[in-house]
């Protein structure tokens, strides 16, 4: 890219204006779900008995009767053709962190020389898309290509362009899960069963517990022309070099600021298309860093929420290009400013309410208090027992750049509860008078014009990776590019295990206390009440190490967390080991979410993905260093040398003139020497980086190879960046060919 071309790209980016968005005349509620086979459309296109059987599968988890598949497929096809669809695909989520689809046309030969639209129950329920080219961690050999996708009826089908998309699981021929959806559905089933059993200690009529998820998607936008002029952005999703801009986020003026016109047009277009696909967009705003924004939906059932997030990320990329942008979902696309996360707001609910919602201050129902405390404490038990696994579930080569910085939660998994809930648990540990512990939920302001505010029973702590925020826990550590399912599989499985253990221990103590006359019915404290409180007290004490209300960014917390027995490891490849801990395998197998074989396979994939990610970055960085940084720097160095020679030629007539020439040349000579030193250092480091990769690539064990990349390759990359960023500040601006941070980070 020539110098002039860089300036042309920047100039064109600043000239762009917002595109007009074709806003529907209807209210959003009227076009919501336009391209989704909703219940209303099911009722219209399916026979009544088929509709009732299908909704029973969706609502109650009953097994899908293959006998109704043909009728359902016929109704879906009729609706899809009416909407202009010509193809269908099984839409699934392989272990690539993205989605996959293979499109087939509805047409078949009619036997008369023509074609007819055809879509059978067999095609709806199951397909064989081929498993050989997807990551499988050794479960399937290349010559064993067979893999199956199977319809998930709990997630509605939808239409993208001309294609009917059918959400599916993806499994190997031998039955192991090769995707995220299959183990997620198993984890949701496990927590449903376990939580329902615990709920029946308090309410006899609870039949089902649902997991709710509300994700908050952070992202960056950059102008497409500037993006195309940065090979590192194009190939890795982040800038591998670049000196920070003099002004970035330090003025805090971007956060919640006025949304730029071009971005507003993009957001409107995105929201319209998302709402048409039943993605319930609710919130949009500027985030802290320049060019950083956030979109958040209304809470949904967890499986559907995960599907919607994966669909939205794909939709964002498509809509952004229409508006001359590129979406950056990398967790740390720019050094020196905030990265992007995807906060996972997690809760449990029944048809009677949210299980993590605190009882009203005026409530006299002891069951309500016990219910609230039980689900809070057992969630904490899950986080305490498996804090290393939860860290592994959100760790990646990309998210590792974000975690632990002052804009993101630390990689040590702890939980913040806030003053009120902490005092409640501490009080229960010491007294059985629960009613006296639920209080101070109202805060009155002595200002006549301001109404009384009902405040959450917790404050906020932005340094906590897993914070209780009123009626839910906010898992803040997942990265912006991640599939939410990874964190949700680990969390829900761990919570299921904790609830199963809680119910078992309560039953054992109930049987023990039932023999004691002081706990008989009518005495005020029944055997059940005393058993529940007794187990809660044990668990409150056990999980206390994971409760932390202080500053998670401090160095003192790292030492304290290590003393408490929490995982403080920072190496991404080593953190993955937690999937293969005895406790993790026992937990996943006991809840029937994943087998040891599946866990081992997934770790192979994670280590391999880590290696490939860092490997690509290292190759791109080496290429930029040798073909951009050094040539541009030495070209500028040559200009400086000519300048010094010219000065000496002009001022060589006398002693005083020579002294003046020396003074004029001194600064240039200093720059010449610095450029020489830094370019020589870069050449040396690139050679060392290449050697480190070669050594690592010869390691047979993928785990050890990943560790070698972390320990030997990544540090060399940082050293090269340091040198390149210094040169960027030295070399004449007109010679620098890569768009700089000051150009990338401010949309006009």
XYZ file of C-alpha atoms in Angstrom:
748
model
C 0.000 0.000 0.000
C 1.489 3.352 -1.026
C 1.662 6.338 1.263
C -0.915 8.247 -0.775
C -3.290 5.305 -0.688
C -3.235 5.214 3.120
C -4.262 8.851 3.295
C -6.919 8.265 0.635
C -8.411 5.416 2.668
C -8.498 7.554 5.808
C -10.018 10.472 3.923
C -12.711 8.274 2.380
C -13.550 6.855 5.812
C -14.096 10.353 7.201
C -16.274 11.354 4.221
C -18.767 8.505 4.644
C -22.285 9.288 5.732
C -24.982 7.153 7.278
C -27.032 5.029 4.893
C -30.783 5.474 4.927
C -32.472 2.548 6.642
C -35.746 1.203 5.303
C -37.680 1.178 8.584
C -40.876 -0.908 8.506
C -44.115 1.012 8.939
C -45.315 -1.491 11.539
C -44.426 -1.403 15.189
C -41.602 -3.772 16.178
C -44.136 -6.012 17.929
C -45.912 -6.480 14.583
C -42.883 -7.685 12.589
C -41.195 -9.520 15.484
C -40.582 -13.118 14.380
C -41.498 -12.437 10.741
C -38.942 -14.995 9.518
C -39.415 -17.529 12.333
C -41.757 -20.522 12.419
C -43.454 -19.275 15.575
C -46.270 -20.984 17.457
C -48.760 -18.770 15.679
C -47.454 -20.032 12.331
C -47.283 -23.606 13.607
C -50.963 -23.364 14.519
C -51.750 -22.066 11.025
C -49.666 -24.536 9.004
C -49.919 -27.721 11.118
C -52.899 -29.980 11.840
C -54.238 -29.342 15.343
C -53.174 -32.713 16.775
C -49.678 -32.351 15.298
C -49.421 -28.822 16.708
C -50.349 -30.063 20.195
C -47.820 -32.893 20.082
C -45.043 -30.606 18.865
C -45.693 -27.921 21.500
C -45.744 -30.658 24.153
C -42.209 -31.593 23.049
C -41.159 -27.939 23.209
C -42.757 -27.159 26.583
C -42.371 -30.366 28.541
C -39.341 -32.054 27.031
C -41.261 -35.118 25.915
C -39.574 -37.306 23.303
C -40.236 -36.340 19.707
C -42.494 -38.890 18.032
C -41.009 -39.680 14.636
C -44.524 -40.401 13.365
C -45.366 -36.687 13.344
C -42.171 -35.632 11.579
C -43.626 -35.841 8.053
C -46.599 -33.662 8.987
C -44.349 -31.105 10.701
C -41.988 -31.069 7.703
C -44.892 -30.559 5.309
C -46.144 -27.577 7.330
C -42.660 -26.078 7.572
C -42.112 -26.481 3.835
C -45.457 -24.848 3.042
C -44.601 -21.850 5.238
C -41.033 -21.622 3.902
C -42.181 -21.657 0.274
C -44.765 -18.998 1.053
C -41.890 -16.882 2.436
C -39.838 -17.350 -0.749
C -37.394 -19.986 0.557
C -35.848 -22.356 -1.964
C -33.357 -24.241 0.228
C -33.061 -25.746 3.695
C -30.115 -26.440 5.968
C -29.318 -28.044 9.303
C -27.766 -25.146 11.261
C -25.370 -26.370 13.959
C -22.538 -25.216 16.194
C -19.346 -27.280 15.741
C -16.290 -26.859 17.943
C -14.982 -24.013 15.768
C -16.766 -21.346 17.910
C -18.910 -20.505 14.860
C -21.869 -22.052 13.076
C -22.050 -24.422 10.127
C -24.595 -25.130 7.421
C -24.931 -27.126 4.188
C -27.736 -25.911 1.912
C -29.954 -28.284 -0.065
C -32.713 -27.263 -2.452
C -36.262 -28.416 -1.811
C -36.509 -29.730 -5.396
C -36.559 -33.402 -6.387
C -37.356 -35.182 -9.672
C -41.089 -35.757 -10.104
C -40.567 -38.854 -12.281
C -42.082 -37.110 -15.302
C -39.119 -35.113 -16.443
C -39.882 -32.191 -14.155
C -39.161 -31.071 -10.617
C -41.225 -30.888 -7.451
C -40.619 -29.259 -4.067
C -40.027 -31.956 -1.479
C -39.168 -31.963 2.234
C -39.813 -35.062 4.337
C -39.746 -35.779 8.030
C -36.558 -37.753 7.558
C -34.827 -34.707 6.054
C -36.113 -32.523 8.884
C -35.133 -34.766 11.770
C -31.699 -36.004 10.674
C -28.945 -35.368 8.138
C -25.409 -36.602 7.514
C -23.323 -33.479 6.794
C -19.899 -35.235 7.111
C -17.790 -35.011 10.270
C -14.280 -35.438 8.912
C -13.390 -31.774 8.426
C -14.746 -30.418 11.709
C -12.647 -30.415 14.905
C -13.313 -33.621 16.826
C -10.294 -34.149 19.068
C -9.611 -37.631 17.762
C -13.153 -38.982 18.176
C -13.450 -39.460 14.416
C -10.677 -40.420 12.005
C -10.566 -38.729 8.623
C -11.653 -41.928 6.903
C -14.591 -42.210 9.307
C -16.426 -39.249 7.838
C -19.902 -39.967 9.097
C -21.456 -37.471 11.491
C -25.111 -36.697 12.110
C -27.096 -33.540 12.714
C -30.428 -33.972 14.488
C -33.237 -31.426 14.832
C -33.635 -29.552 18.120
C -37.406 -28.853 18.236
C -37.044 -26.554 21.262
C -35.373 -23.902 19.084
C -37.644 -22.605 16.295
C -36.607 -22.834 12.659
C -36.023 -19.570 10.819
C -35.338 -18.195 7.346
C -32.179 -16.356 6.277
C -32.344 -15.009 2.714
C -33.760 -17.948 0.744
C -32.866 -20.736 3.186
C -34.884 -22.463 5.907
C -32.479 -22.926 8.838
C -33.135 -25.824 11.220
C -31.250 -25.669 14.562
C -29.648 -29.055 15.238
C -27.211 -30.934 17.388
C -24.147 -32.510 15.753
C -22.892 -35.907 16.899
C -20.428 -38.547 15.746
C -21.504 -41.839 14.208
C -20.673 -43.439 17.554
C -22.860 -40.976 19.485
C -20.353 -38.543 21.015
C -21.192 -34.835 20.840
C -19.180 -32.877 18.278
C -20.819 -29.536 19.014
C -21.905 -27.156 21.776
C -25.674 -27.653 21.616
C -25.820 -31.356 22.523
C -23.976 -31.047 25.877
C -25.804 -27.775 26.585
C -29.168 -29.502 26.244
C -27.935 -32.287 28.526
C -26.736 -29.732 31.106
C -30.067 -27.890 31.003
C -31.898 -31.170 31.508
C -29.624 -32.032 34.444
C -30.176 -28.706 36.223
C -33.921 -28.876 35.511
C -34.221 -32.274 37.194
C -31.949 -31.391 40.120
C -33.521 -27.975 40.755
C -37.053 -29.377 40.512
C -36.202 -31.966 43.186
C -34.882 -29.202 45.462
C -37.883 -26.955 44.744
C -40.204 -29.673 46.010
C -38.729 -29.208 49.451
C -40.542 -25.861 49.394
C -43.349 -26.170 46.812
C -45.182 -29.386 45.953
C -46.482 -28.192 42.588
C -43.224 -27.315 40.788
C -42.892 -29.461 37.663
C -40.052 -27.820 35.770
C -37.174 -25.403 36.309
C -35.973 -23.323 33.387
C -32.546 -21.745 32.946
C -32.672 -18.156 31.704
C -29.845 -16.346 29.966
C -29.420 -12.709 29.040
C -26.167 -12.005 27.225
C -24.652 -8.561 26.676
C -22.747 -8.428 23.400
C -19.884 -5.936 23.206
C -18.195 -5.222 19.872
C -16.069 -2.731 17.927
C -16.808 -1.152 14.553
C -14.095 0.035 12.171
C -14.369 1.502 8.717
C -14.118 -1.223 6.085
C -11.434 0.607 4.111
C -9.219 1.043 7.146
C -9.816 -2.594 8.081
C -8.696 -3.737 4.629
C -5.502 -1.705 4.994
C -4.533 -3.597 8.154
C -3.475 -7.197 7.327
C -3.374 -8.032 11.037
C -7.021 -7.047 11.518
C -8.054 -8.983 8.421
C -6.215 -12.180 9.325
C -6.303 -12.254 13.140
C -9.121 -9.924 14.212
C -6.784 -7.707 16.241
C -3.978 -5.196 15.735
C -0.682 -6.947 16.379
C 1.095 -3.588 16.497
C 0.137 0.043 16.818
C 1.049 2.851 19.180
C -1.822 4.097 21.305
C -3.570 7.292 20.272
C -2.889 10.444 22.298
C -6.633 10.506 22.973
C -8.523 7.288 23.446
C -10.895 6.546 26.336
C -9.255 8.558 29.111
C -11.856 11.359 28.945
C -14.739 8.873 29.470
C -16.656 10.821 26.816
C -17.603 7.880 24.623
C -19.365 5.819 27.301
C -23.152 6.292 26.954
C -22.423 9.231 24.627
C -24.355 10.247 21.542
C -24.249 7.422 19.008
C -22.597 8.512 15.710
C -25.025 8.781 12.782
C -23.391 6.007 10.760
C -23.410 3.696 13.757
C -27.012 4.593 14.558
C -28.006 3.613 11.017
C -26.171 0.304 11.405
C -27.837 -0.338 14.776
C -31.318 0.385 13.407
C -30.793 -1.945 10.464
C -29.357 -4.656 12.704
C -32.202 -4.410 15.211
C -34.888 -4.608 12.522
C -33.381 -7.749 11.023
C -32.762 -9.235 14.476
C -36.344 -8.609 15.591
C -37.607 -10.222 12.381
C -35.670 -13.315 13.512
C -37.219 -13.165 17.033
C -34.009 -11.919 18.680
C -35.496 -9.616 21.359
C -33.077 -6.662 21.149
C -33.612 -4.335 24.084
C -30.566 -2.156 24.801
C -27.966 -0.382 22.669
C -25.310 2.122 23.713
C -21.744 3.348 23.330
C -19.271 1.435 25.449
C -16.169 2.803 27.173
C -13.602 2.558 24.369
C -13.872 4.595 21.151
C -15.719 2.662 18.420
C -16.947 0.156 21.032
C -20.659 -0.543 21.433
C -23.043 -2.957 23.127
C -26.298 -4.721 22.295
C -28.325 -6.638 24.871
C -31.601 -8.556 24.532
C -34.425 -9.452 26.885
C -33.787 -12.646 28.879
C -34.702 -15.918 27.140
C -34.559 -19.626 27.821
C -30.858 -20.531 27.810
C -30.736 -22.806 24.746
C -32.695 -20.330 22.635
C -30.587 -17.424 23.932
C -27.393 -19.199 22.858
C -28.813 -19.841 19.376
C -29.884 -16.213 19.105
C -26.448 -14.950 20.114
C -24.722 -17.107 17.506
C -27.212 -15.934 14.904
C -26.772 -12.301 15.919
C -22.977 -12.409 15.612
C -23.354 -13.679 12.055
C -26.007 -11.064 11.306
C -23.839 -8.251 12.720
C -21.044 -9.027 10.273
C -23.425 -9.047 7.328
C -25.208 -5.796 8.237
C -21.963 -4.006 9.110
C -20.549 -4.531 5.613
C -23.710 -3.037 4.137
C -22.938 0.142 6.108
C -19.237 0.250 5.239
C -18.076 -1.189 8.563
C -16.402 -4.325 9.798
C -17.416 -5.773 13.159
C -14.569 -6.776 15.457
C -15.598 -9.453 17.944
C -12.044 -10.148 19.106
C -11.736 -9.666 22.863
C -8.784 -7.262 22.541
C -8.544 -5.753 19.050
C -6.665 -2.662 20.270
C -3.921 -2.402 22.854
C -4.232 0.172 25.631
C -8.041 0.471 25.627
C -10.864 -1.714 26.896
C -11.542 -5.067 25.310
C -14.927 -6.657 24.671
C -16.739 -9.230 26.761
C -20.063 -10.995 26.652
C -21.606 -10.885 30.113
C -23.810 -13.917 30.733
C -26.696 -13.061 33.085
C -27.891 -16.422 34.428
C -30.942 -17.271 36.490
C -33.332 -20.106 37.312
C -37.111 -19.877 37.226
C -40.276 -21.942 37.521
C -43.806 -21.108 36.424
C -44.222 -19.468 39.847
C -41.241 -17.082 39.714
C -37.467 -16.582 39.677
C -35.680 -18.825 42.161
C -32.914 -16.281 42.795
C -35.346 -13.455 43.548
C -35.255 -12.299 47.165
C -38.493 -12.450 49.201
C -40.327 -9.194 49.741
C -39.513 -7.372 52.952
C -43.058 -7.945 54.178
C -43.066 -11.653 53.346
C -43.737 -13.919 56.302
C -43.236 -17.114 54.286
C -40.210 -18.955 55.686
C -40.234 -21.198 52.611
C -39.600 -18.149 50.429
C -36.542 -17.224 52.461
C -35.254 -20.795 52.518
C -35.793 -21.118 48.781
C -33.849 -17.935 48.033
C -30.946 -18.811 50.317
C -30.762 -22.386 49.062
C -30.338 -21.495 45.408
C -27.872 -18.708 46.175
C -25.718 -20.954 48.366
C -25.779 -23.982 46.067
C -24.795 -21.829 43.111
C -21.863 -20.600 45.193
C -21.016 -24.204 46.030
C -20.878 -24.968 42.306
C -18.607 -21.992 41.669
C -16.357 -22.905 44.603
C -15.990 -26.581 43.742
C -15.360 -25.916 40.062
C -13.838 -22.418 39.916
C -10.948 -23.725 37.814
C -13.335 -25.425 35.379
C -15.440 -22.268 35.043
C -12.248 -20.369 34.213
C -11.375 -22.994 31.603
C -14.852 -22.660 30.078
C -14.271 -18.992 29.217
C -10.545 -19.108 28.465
C -9.169 -18.788 24.938
C -6.132 -17.401 23.166
C -8.145 -14.265 22.405
C -9.894 -13.773 25.764
C -6.565 -14.197 27.568
C -5.579 -10.730 26.300
C -8.620 -9.183 28.013
C -8.950 -10.964 31.357
C -7.153 -9.405 34.273
C -6.851 -5.979 32.706
C -8.512 -3.099 34.476
C -11.400 -3.170 32.029
C -12.315 -6.812 32.567
C -12.767 -9.151 35.515
C -9.681 -11.034 36.685
C -9.191 -14.620 35.615
C -9.575 -15.746 39.239
C -13.179 -16.898 39.551
C -14.816 -15.450 42.661
C -18.285 -14.217 43.525
C -19.478 -10.839 44.757
C -22.764 -10.870 46.704
C -23.044 -7.378 48.099
C -23.635 -6.221 51.655
C -27.201 -7.414 52.161
C -26.844 -10.968 50.850
C -23.470 -11.399 52.548
C -24.948 -10.328 55.891
C -27.897 -12.653 55.327
C -25.653 -15.693 54.764
C -23.418 -14.789 57.682
C -26.479 -14.480 59.894
C -27.869 -17.864 58.828
C -24.547 -19.464 59.617
C -25.006 -18.284 63.190
C -28.785 -18.267 63.780
C -31.872 -20.079 62.573
C -34.061 -16.936 62.772
C -34.203 -16.404 59.017
C -36.975 -13.841 59.032
C -34.773 -11.360 60.861
C -32.108 -11.643 58.175
C -34.151 -10.395 55.183
C -34.294 -6.658 55.645
C -33.048 -3.303 54.414
C -34.357 -3.910 50.897
C -35.790 -0.403 50.715
C -33.903 2.802 50.741
C -35.741 6.074 51.319
C -34.420 9.353 49.984
C -35.392 12.398 52.019
C -36.119 14.484 48.922
C -39.834 15.236 48.356
C -39.570 15.278 44.548
C -37.899 11.854 44.366
C -40.038 8.746 44.969
C -38.867 5.937 47.245
C -36.471 3.638 45.420
C -36.555 -0.122 45.729
C -32.884 -1.082 45.551
C -31.463 -4.477 44.717
C -30.293 -6.543 47.647
C -26.794 -6.248 46.204
C -24.506 -3.520 44.956
C -22.312 -3.887 41.863
C -18.653 -4.864 41.722
C -17.175 -4.560 38.267
C -14.070 -6.498 39.269
C -16.054 -9.648 40.086
C -16.216 -12.361 37.412
C -19.371 -13.887 38.949
C -21.516 -11.292 40.701
C -25.009 -11.565 42.183
C -27.022 -8.673 40.768
C -30.481 -8.802 42.315
C -32.264 -11.839 40.860
C -29.496 -13.395 38.824
C -25.777 -14.043 38.692
C -23.751 -12.166 36.100
C -20.906 -14.262 34.707
C -18.805 -11.417 33.335
C -15.733 -13.308 32.189
C -16.878 -14.840 28.825
C -15.310 -13.214 25.777
C -17.150 -11.332 23.061
C -16.405 -13.868 20.312
C -17.193 -16.956 22.400
C -20.126 -19.307 22.134
C -22.096 -18.714 25.366
C -22.760 -22.443 25.489
C -19.221 -23.181 26.691
C -19.703 -21.255 29.953
C -23.321 -22.387 30.302
C -22.425 -26.073 29.967
C -19.890 -25.850 32.794
C -22.026 -23.638 35.047
C -25.286 -25.560 34.704
C -23.577 -28.920 35.124
C -21.822 -27.696 38.272
C -25.050 -26.248 39.691
C -26.875 -29.503 38.947
C -24.235 -31.459 40.857
C -24.450 -29.056 43.815
C -28.256 -29.272 43.950
C -28.197 -33.073 43.740
C -25.752 -33.171 46.645
C -27.864 -30.695 48.629
C -31.077 -32.712 48.204
C -29.338 -35.970 49.115
C -27.851 -34.530 52.309
C -31.121 -32.880 53.313
C -32.977 -36.174 52.858
C -30.395 -37.967 54.989
C -30.692 -35.416 57.809
C -34.472 -35.318 57.578
C -34.497 -39.058 58.218
C -32.122 -38.544 61.145
C -34.060 -35.624 62.688
C -37.432 -37.297 62.204
C -36.519 -39.633 65.053
C -36.054 -36.699 67.450
C -39.184 -35.502 69.280
C -38.051 -31.858 69.349
C -38.421 -31.726 65.559
C -41.906 -33.229 65.360
C -44.715 -31.421 63.512
C -46.185 -28.595 65.554
C -43.011 -27.822 67.488
C -42.174 -24.829 65.289
C -38.981 -26.286 63.853
C -39.753 -29.402 61.828
C -37.230 -32.028 60.807
C -37.302 -30.695 57.238
C -36.681 -27.098 58.307
C -33.826 -28.071 60.606
C -32.278 -30.361 57.960
C -32.328 -27.617 55.317
C -30.831 -25.010 57.643
C -28.209 -27.463 58.877
C -27.025 -28.291 55.351
C -27.093 -24.615 54.356
C -24.881 -23.722 57.309
C -22.358 -26.363 56.273
C -22.337 -25.121 52.689
C -22.128 -21.436 53.600
C -18.994 -22.233 55.563
C -17.580 -24.488 52.832
C -17.990 -22.026 49.967
C -16.865 -18.959 51.907
C -13.445 -18.867 50.115
C -15.115 -18.064 46.778
C -16.947 -15.038 48.213
C -14.967 -11.859 47.668
C -16.339 -8.319 47.820
C -13.061 -6.411 47.388
C -10.935 -5.182 44.497
C -10.277 -8.095 42.180
C -7.608 -6.134 40.302
C -5.252 -5.828 43.265
C -2.044 -7.830 43.613
C -3.069 -8.626 47.189
C -6.118 -10.508 45.899
C -3.947 -12.877 43.875
C -2.035 -13.900 46.986
C -5.222 -14.112 49.029
C -6.980 -16.204 46.371
C -4.064 -18.629 46.283
C -4.241 -18.922 50.072
C -7.970 -19.681 49.821
C -7.330 -22.520 47.392
C -8.760 -20.800 44.314
C -7.178 -21.294 40.924
C -4.769 -18.453 40.035
C -3.158 -19.996 36.938
C -2.701 -17.570 34.012
C -1.490 -19.877 31.236
C -4.406 -20.606 28.927
C -3.226 -24.094 27.837
C -2.626 -25.140 31.449
C -6.028 -23.810 32.552
C -7.668 -26.211 30.075
C -6.393 -29.065 32.243
C -9.339 -28.459 34.571
C -11.650 -30.169 32.087
C -9.744 -33.374 32.813
C -9.558 -33.023 36.604
C -11.020 -36.005 38.427
C -13.669 -33.753 39.978
C -14.659 -32.350 36.571
C -14.927 -35.768 34.924
C -16.921 -37.086 37.884
C -19.262 -34.102 37.742
C -19.875 -34.248 33.974
C -20.391 -38.010 33.987
C -22.643 -38.054 37.053
C -24.907 -35.412 35.480
C -24.752 -37.252 32.123
C -23.579 -34.136 30.294
C -20.299 -35.428 28.835
C -18.165 -38.540 29.085
C -14.449 -38.616 29.834
C -13.858 -39.422 26.167
C -15.801 -36.349 25.042
C -13.974 -34.144 27.535
C -10.577 -35.384 26.395
C -11.545 -34.788 22.769
C -12.679 -31.238 23.487
C -9.437 -30.463 25.229
C -7.519 -31.691 22.210
C -9.562 -29.253 20.121
C -8.975 -26.385 22.570
C -5.216 -26.908 22.634
C -5.109 -27.214 18.847
C -7.174 -24.030 18.399
C -4.847 -22.194 20.786
C -1.794 -23.278 18.802
C -3.319 -22.306 15.464
C -4.478 -18.914 16.732
C -1.061 -17.941 18.078
C 0.675 -19.512 15.089
C -1.298 -17.381 12.620
C -0.661 -14.254 14.673
C 3.075 -14.969 14.823
C 3.298 -15.502 11.070
C 1.345 -12.317 10.326
C 3.460 -10.322 12.770
C 6.693 -11.653 11.274
C 5.486 -10.771 7.784
C 4.492 -7.230 8.813
C 7.776 -6.701 10.622
C 9.951 -7.753 7.699
C 7.835 -6.369 4.836
C 6.461 -3.200 6.408
C 8.192 -2.049 9.593
C 11.794 -2.557 8.557
C 11.497 -1.289 4.932
C 9.568 1.834 5.979
C 11.936 2.513 8.867
C 15.099 2.063 6.827
C 13.657 4.242 4.061
C 13.160 7.022 6.583
C 16.633 6.320 7.947
C 18.065 6.850 4.445
C 16.293 10.209 4.219
C 17.837 11.229 7.519
C 21.319 10.170 6.355
C 20.962 12.241 3.189
C 19.799 15.153 5.319
C 22.907 14.900 7.514
C 25.148 14.687 4.450
C 23.461 17.720 2.955
C 23.900 19.729 6.131
C 27.589 18.872 6.252
C 28.041 19.847 2.622
C 26.365 23.206 3.175
C 28.124 24.061 6.444
C 31.664 22.882 5.717
C 33.266 26.236 4.830
C 34.387 27.256 8.316
C 34.916 26.043 11.839
C 31.875 27.909 13.165
C 29.751 26.547 10.313
C 30.906 23.016 11.074
C 29.886 23.418 14.712
C 26.469 24.608 13.548
C 26.202 21.609 11.244
C 27.039 19.294 14.114
C 24.271 20.811 16.189
C 21.762 20.502 13.331
C 22.793 16.928 12.596
C 22.850 15.683 16.192
C 19.117 14.978 16.423
C 19.049 13.200 13.059
C 22.075 11.125 13.959
C 20.381 10.091 17.194
C 17.291 8.982 15.230
C 19.449 7.166 12.685
C 21.161 5.226 15.460
C 17.876 4.409 17.209
C 16.284 3.172 13.982
C 19.330 1.019 13.309
C 19.212 -0.478 16.784
C 15.458 -1.146 16.716
C 15.354 -2.619 13.193
C 18.316 -4.851 14.039
C 16.505 -5.931 17.197
C 13.336 -6.689 15.212
C 15.252 -8.810 12.693
C 16.824 -10.751 15.534
C 13.472 -11.222 17.295
C 11.727 -12.362 14.104
C 14.428 -15.016 13.653
C 13.979 -16.067 17.284
C 10.195 -16.109 16.831
C 10.494 -18.352 13.777
C 12.861 -20.697 15.623
C 10.497 -20.836 18.622
C 7.634 -21.833 16.332
C 9.702 -24.510 14.653
C 10.730 -25.999 17.977
C 7.158 -25.933 19.258
C 5.763 -27.472 16.064
C 8.010 -30.505 16.512
C 6.422 -31.333 19.885
C 4.147 -34.352 19.457
C 1.813 -33.681 22.391
C -0.704 -30.995 21.439
C -0.924 -29.906 25.087
C 2.832 -29.460 25.396
C 2.896 -27.742 22.002
C 0.257 -25.255 23.181
C 2.228 -24.595 26.374
C 5.372 -24.016 24.311
C 3.540 -21.488 22.138
C 2.332 -19.712 25.282
C 5.730 -19.729 27.007
C 8.118 -19.100 24.098
C 6.233 -17.688 21.091
C 3.903 -15.165 22.756
C 6.677 -13.329 24.662
C 8.685 -12.864 21.423
C 5.607 -11.371 19.750
C 5.231 -8.808 22.513
C 8.901 -7.797 22.219
C 8.539 -7.289 18.460
C 5.441 -5.186 19.027
C 7.252 -2.988 21.540
C 9.992 -2.238 19.024
C 7.547 -1.616 16.160
C 5.390 0.724 18.244
C 8.453 2.801 19.130
C 9.393 3.036 15.461
C 5.871 4.184 14.592
C 6.447 7.249 16.773
C 9.831 7.959 15.146
C 9.196 7.410 11.438
C 7.755 10.261 9.399
C 3.955 10.009 9.384
C 3.749 10.333 5.610
C 5.802 7.178 5.142
C 3.865 4.947 7.550
C 1.580 2.721 5.480
C -0.654 1.144 8.144
C -3.651 3.142 9.432
C -2.844 4.278 12.954
C -4.918 3.999 16.104
C -5.964 7.659 15.890
C -7.482 6.836 12.488
C -8.973 3.451 13.344
C -10.646 4.453 16.590
C -12.757 7.450 15.694
C -15.789 7.146 13.428
C -16.866 10.364 11.746
